[in-house]
Coordinates of C-alpha atoms in Angstrom, one line a residue:
X27 CA -38.0 -41.4 19.4
X28 CA -36.5 -38.8 21.7
X29 CA -34.6 -35.9 20.1
X30 CA -33.5 -32.3 21.0
X31 CA -35.7 -30.0 18.9
X32 CA -36.5 -26.3 18.6
X33 CA -40.2 -26.0 19.3
X34 CA -40.6 -22.2 19.2
X35 CA -39.1 -19.0 17.9
X36 CA -38.3 -17.5 21.3
X37 CA -35.0 -17.9 23.3
X38 CA -34.9 -21.1 25.3
X39 CA -37.5 -22.9 23.3
X40 CA -35.4 -26.0 22.8
X41 CA -36.2 -29.3 24.5
X42 CA -35.8 -33.1 24.5
X43 CA -39.1 -34.3 23.0
X44 CA -40.7 -37.4 21.6
X45 CA -41.0 -37.1 17.8
X46 CA -41.8 -39.5 15.0
X47 CA -38.9 -41.7 13.9
X48 CA -37.8 -40.4 10.5
X49 CA -38.7 -42.4 7.4
X50 CA -36.0 -43.2 4.8
X51 CA -36.8 -41.9 1.2
X52 CA -35.6 -43.3 -2.1
X53 CA -32.4 -41.3 -2.1
X54 CA -31.8 -41.2 1.6
X55 CA -29.9 -43.1 4.2
X56 CA -31.1 -43.7 7.8
X57 CA -28.4 -43.3 10.3
X58 CA -28.5 -44.6 13.9
X59 CA -26.6 -41.9 15.7
X60 CA -23.8 -43.2 18.0
X61 CA -22.3 -39.9 19.2
X62 CA -22.9 -36.2 18.6
X63 CA -20.8 -33.2 19.8
X64 CA -22.2 -30.0 21.3
X65 CA -21.0 -26.9 19.4
X66 CA -21.2 -23.2 20.3
X67 CA -23.7 -22.9 17.5
X68 CA -26.1 -25.2 19.5
X69 CA -25.8 -22.7 22.4
X70 CA -26.7 -19.9 20.1
X71 CA -29.8 -21.8 18.8
X72 CA -30.9 -22.3 22.4
X73 CA -30.4 -18.6 23.1
X74 CA -32.3 -17.6 20.0
X75 CA -29.4 -15.8 18.4
X76 CA -28.8 -18.3 15.6
X77 CA -31.5 -19.0 13.0
X78 CA -33.0 -22.5 13.2
X79 CA -36.3 -23.8 11.9
X80 CA -38.9 -24.8 14.4
X81 CA -39.3 -28.5 14.5
X82 CA -35.8 -29.2 13.3
X83 CA -33.6 -31.6 15.3
X84 CA -30.3 -30.0 16.6
X85 CA -26.9 -31.5 16.4
X86 CA -24.5 -31.1 13.5
X87 CA -21.3 -33.0 14.5
X88 CA -22.2 -36.7 14.6
X89 CA -21.4 -40.3 13.6
X90 CA -23.3 -43.5 13.5
X91 CA -24.2 -46.6 11.6
X92 CA -26.4 -46.8 8.5
X93 CA -29.5 -48.9 9.2
X94 CA -31.5 -48.4 6.0
X95 CA -30.9 -47.2 2.5
X96 CA -33.3 -46.0 -0.1
X97 CA -33.9 -47.8 -3.4
X98 CA -31.9 -45.2 -5.4
X99 CA -28.9 -44.9 -3.0
X100 CA -25.5 -45.8 -4.3
X101 CA -22.2 -46.2 -2.4
X102 CA -23.8 -47.0 1.0
X103 CA -25.4 -50.1 2.6
X104 CA -26.8 -51.1 6.0
X105 CA -24.1 -51.5 8.5
X106 CA -21.7 -48.9 7.1
X107 CA -20.0 -46.7 9.7
X108 CA -20.3 -43.0 8.8
X109 CA -19.8 -39.5 9.9
X110 CA -22.0 -36.6 8.9
X111 CA -22.9 -33.0 9.7
X112 CA -25.4 -30.1 9.2
X113 CA -28.4 -31.3 11.3
X114 CA -30.2 -34.1 13.1
X115 CA -27.5 -35.5 15.3
X116 CA -29.3 -35.1 18.7
X117 CA -31.7 -38.0 18.2
X118 CA -31.6 -41.7 17.9
X119 CA -32.0 -41.7 14.1
X120 CA -31.3 -39.2 11.4
X121 CA -32.3 -39.4 7.7
X122 CA -30.1 -37.6 5.1
X123 CA -29.7 -37.6 1.4
X124 CA -26.9 -40.0 0.6
X125 CA -24.9 -37.3 -1.1
X126 CA -25.5 -34.7 1.6
X127 CA -22.2 -34.8 3.6
X128 CA -22.2 -38.4 4.6
X129 CA -18.8 -40.1 4.7
X130 CA -17.6 -43.6 5.3
X131 CA -15.2 -44.0 8.3
X132 CA -12.9 -46.9 8.9
X133 CA -13.0 -49.2 11.9
X134 CA -9.8 -47.6 13.2
X135 CA -11.8 -44.4 14.0
X136 CA -14.2 -44.6 17.0
X137 CA -17.6 -43.1 16.8
X138 CA -16.6 -40.6 19.5
X139 CA -13.6 -39.5 17.4
X140 CA -15.7 -39.4 14.2
X141 CA -18.2 -37.0 15.8
X142 CA -15.4 -34.4 15.9
X143 CA -14.5 -34.7 12.2
X144 CA -16.7 -31.7 11.5
X145 CA -14.7 -29.2 13.7
X146 CA -11.5 -30.9 12.6
X147 CA -12.4 -30.3 9.0
X148 CA -13.3 -26.7 9.7
X149 CA -9.9 -26.1 11.3
X150 CA -8.1 -27.9 8.5
X151 CA -9.8 -25.8 6.0
X152 CA -8.5 -22.6 7.6
X153 CA -4.9 -24.0 7.4
X154 CA -4.8 -26.0 4.2
X155 CA -7.2 -24.2 1.9
X156 CA -7.4 -20.6 3.2
X157 CA -3.8 -19.9 4.5
X158 CA -0.5 -20.2 2.8
X159 CA 1.7 -21.8 5.5
X160 CA 5.2 -23.0 4.6
X161 CA 7.6 -25.1 6.7
X162 CA 9.3 -23.0 9.2
X163 CA 6.6 -20.3 9.3
X164 CA 5.6 -18.9 12.7
X165 CA 1.9 -19.3 13.1
X166 CA -0.1 -17.6 15.9
X167 CA -3.3 -19.4 16.8
X168 CA -5.6 -17.4 19.1
X169 CA -8.0 -19.4 21.2
X170 CA -7.4 -22.9 22.7
X171 CA -10.9 -24.3 22.0
X172 CA -11.4 -27.4 19.8
X173 CA -11.0 -25.5 16.6
X174 CA -7.8 -23.8 17.8
X175 CA -6.4 -27.2 19.1
X176 CA -7.1 -28.8 15.7
X177 CA -5.7 -25.8 13.8
X178 CA -2.5 -26.0 15.8
X179 CA -2.1 -29.7 15.0
X180 CA -2.7 -29.2 11.3
X181 CA -0.3 -26.2 11.2
X182 CA 2.4 -28.5 12.9
X183 CA 1.8 -31.1 10.2
X184 CA 2.5 -28.3 7.7
X185 CA 5.9 -27.7 9.3
X186 CA 5.0 -24.5 11.1
X187 CA 6.3 -23.2 14.5
X188 CA 3.1 -22.8 16.5
X189 CA 2.2 -20.3 19.2
X190 CA -1.2 -20.9 20.9
X191 CA -2.7 -18.2 23.2
X192 CA -5.4 -18.3 25.8
X193 CA -6.3 -16.6 29.1
X194 CA -5.7 -17.7 32.7
X195 CA -8.8 -19.9 32.9
X196 CA -7.5 -21.9 29.9
X197 CA -4.6 -23.4 31.9
X198 CA -5.8 -27.0 31.4
X199 CA -6.3 -26.5 27.7
X200 CA -2.9 -24.9 27.3
X201 CA -1.2 -27.8 29.1
X202 CA -3.0 -30.2 26.7
X203 CA -1.8 -28.2 23.8
X204 CA 1.8 -28.7 24.9
X205 CA 1.2 -32.4 25.3
X206 CA -0.2 -32.4 21.7
X207 CA 3.0 -30.8 20.4
X208 CA 2.4 -27.1 20.4
X209 CA 5.8 -25.2 20.4
X210 CA 4.7 -22.3 22.6
X211 CA 1.7 -21.6 24.7
X212 CA 1.0 -18.3 26.4
X213 CA -1.5 -16.8 28.8
X214 CA -2.1 -13.3 27.4
X215 CA -3.4 -12.1 30.8
X216 CA -0.1 -12.9 32.5
X217 CA 2.6 -13.1 29.9
X218 CA 4.0 -10.8 27.2
X219 CA 2.9 -12.1 23.8
X220 CA 4.6 -9.3 21.8
X221 CA 8.0 -10.1 23.4
X222 CA 7.7 -13.8 22.6
X223 CA 6.7 -13.1 19.0
X224 CA 9.3 -10.5 18.3
X225 CA 12.0 -12.8 19.8
X226 CA 10.8 -15.7 17.7
X227 CA 10.7 -13.7 14.5
X228 CA 13.6 -11.4 14.9
X229 CA 11.2 -8.5 15.1
X230 CA 9.3 -9.3 11.9
X231 CA 6.0 -10.5 13.3
X232 CA 4.3 -13.8 12.7
X233 CA 3.7 -15.1 9.2
X234 CA 0.1 -16.1 9.7
X235 CA -2.5 -15.6 12.4
X236 CA -5.4 -18.0 12.9
X237 CA -7.9 -16.0 14.9
X238 CA -10.3 -18.4 16.6
X239 CA -11.7 -16.3 19.4
X240 CA -14.1 -14.1 17.5
X241 CA -13.2 -11.2 19.8
X242 CA -12.2 -7.6 19.2
X243 CA -9.1 -8.2 21.4
X244 CA -8.1 -11.2 19.4
X245 CA -8.4 -9.4 16.1
X246 CA -6.5 -6.4 17.3
X247 CA -3.7 -8.5 18.8
X248 CA -3.5 -10.7 15.7
X249 CA -3.1 -7.7 13.3
X250 CA -0.6 -6.0 15.6
X251 CA 1.7 -9.0 15.6
X252 CA 1.3 -9.9 12.0
X253 CA 4.3 -9.2 9.7
X254 CA 4.2 -7.0 6.6
X255 CA 2.5 -9.0 3.8
X256 CA 1.3 -11.6 6.3
X257 CA -2.2 -13.0 6.5
X258 CA -4.8 -13.2 9.3
X259 CA -7.3 -16.0 8.7
X260 CA -10.5 -15.3 10.6
X261 CA -12.2 -18.4 11.9
X262 CA -13.9 -17.3 15.1
X263 CA -17.4 -15.8 14.6
X264 CA -18.1 -12.3 16.1
X265 CA -21.1 -11.6 18.3
X266 CA -21.1 -8.0 17.0
X267 CA -19.4 -6.1 14.2
X268 CA -15.7 -5.7 15.0
X269 CA -13.6 -2.6 14.3
X270 CA -10.6 -3.0 11.9
X271 CA -7.6 -0.8 11.6
X272 CA -7.6 -0.7 7.8
X273 CA -4.8 1.8 7.8
X274 CA -2.5 -0.7 9.3
X275 CA -3.7 -3.4 6.9
X276 CA -3.1 -1.1 3.9
X277 CA 0.3 0.2 5.0
X278 CA 1.6 -3.3 5.9
X279 CA 0.1 -5.0 2.9
X280 CA -1.7 -7.5 5.1
X281 CA -4.5 -9.8 4.2
X282 CA -7.6 -10.8 6.1
X283 CA -9.3 -13.9 4.9
X284 CA -12.5 -15.5 6.3
X285 CA -12.7 -19.2 6.8
X286 CA -15.8 -21.2 7.6
X287 CA -16.8 -24.9 7.1
X288 CA -15.0 -27.1 4.5
X289 CA -15.2 -28.9 1.2
X290 CA -15.5 -32.7 0.5
X291 CA -11.8 -33.1 -0.2
X292 CA -11.0 -31.7 3.2
X293 CA -13.3 -34.3 4.8
X294 CA -11.5 -37.1 3.0
X295 CA -8.1 -35.7 3.9
X296 CA -9.1 -35.4 7.6
X297 CA -10.5 -38.9 7.7
X298 CA -7.2 -40.2 6.3
X299 CA -5.2 -38.2 8.9
X300 CA -7.3 -39.5 11.7
X301 CA -7.1 -43.1 10.3
X302 CA -3.3 -42.8 10.4
X303 CA -3.3 -41.2 13.9
X304 CA -1.6 -38.1 12.6
X305 CA -4.0 -35.9 14.6
X306 CA -5.2 -36.3 18.1
X307 CA -9.0 -36.1 18.6
X308 CA -9.8 -38.3 21.5
X309 CA -7.9 -36.0 23.8
X310 CA -10.2 -33.1 22.8
X311 CA -13.3 -34.9 24.2
X312 CA -13.7 -33.8 27.8
X313 CA -17.2 -35.0 28.7
X314 CA -19.8 -37.5 27.6
X315 CA -23.4 -37.5 28.6
X316 CA -26.5 -39.5 27.6
X317 CA -28.9 -37.6 25.5
X318 CA -31.3 -37.3 28.4
X319 CA -28.7 -35.2 30.2
X320 CA -28.4 -32.7 27.4
X321 CA -29.0 -29.7 29.6
X322 CA -26.0 -30.6 31.7
X323 CA -23.9 -31.0 28.6
X324 CA -25.0 -27.6 27.3
X325 CA -24.1 -26.0 30.6
X326 CA -20.6 -27.5 30.7
X327 CA -20.1 -26.2 27.1
X328 CA -21.4 -22.8 28.0
X329 CA -19.2 -22.5 31.1
X330 CA -16.2 -23.8 29.0
X331 CA -15.4 -26.4 31.7
X332 CA -13.9 -28.7 29.1
X333 CA -13.3 -28.8 25.4
X334 CA -15.8 -30.9 23.3
X335 CA -18.8 -32.5 25.0
X336 CA -20.5 -35.5 23.5
X337 CA -24.1 -36.6 23.8
X338 CA -24.9 -40.3 23.3
X339 CA -28.5 -41.0 22.1

């Protein structure tokens, strides 16, 4: 079968290649992949800046249909619709241990939507499990990518007043955020974020910052606009070590919490939210390409021309 694999240790040594179709073991399920999303991590693997074993198939946000189950598998059967993560999504078939992040999805969720459950769960984890957001809180979300869009929606479900920031080239994303219910969107290159925040909070600062940019500027802005005893939840991954004004953190009793990935309960919660149409996912999908056009999909993602890009094996 054809799959996108890392074939060497150097940067750029990723390609669509013919590899043996995986064989299902006794405790494994064989998934026919229907859709897999491209993530920034995939770009880092291509660039050689993220560790990935040679020979391993890329793609960690995917959905599909179980075509085969091992003799010792319980809870799954051929024909089940599932979503999964971690690795193997950029190929026609993927084999995984049945208890290794494989989840049933109802018919109400399309395969395309289900491929975005992984980033949805990551965003939900930052809001539900890592932050302490109460109804009426003002929450600043920095970065209007897929994670930021999902974090905004989950914060809204928690009763928060949401402020989403981006830069001038994010105009299309900011408009979509408004359509999805964001209370305030702001271009930090053209508008005064501090003025908006201080007016909204009567000068106190925001209750919580969800920092999704992974940039020094985002971290600095978030801490500067965070109230005394507020929390900054760091979701974006930094390319290099950031500097932190710990004096401000100490004097204002602020907290900085890291948030990555998710737990199984968060997956179940997000599947239920998507099943009930309480979060919008389809709107986050901007492009779809066949697997053979993976380089085009990677380029669109790298250039931030849309939001989430799907590859269809």
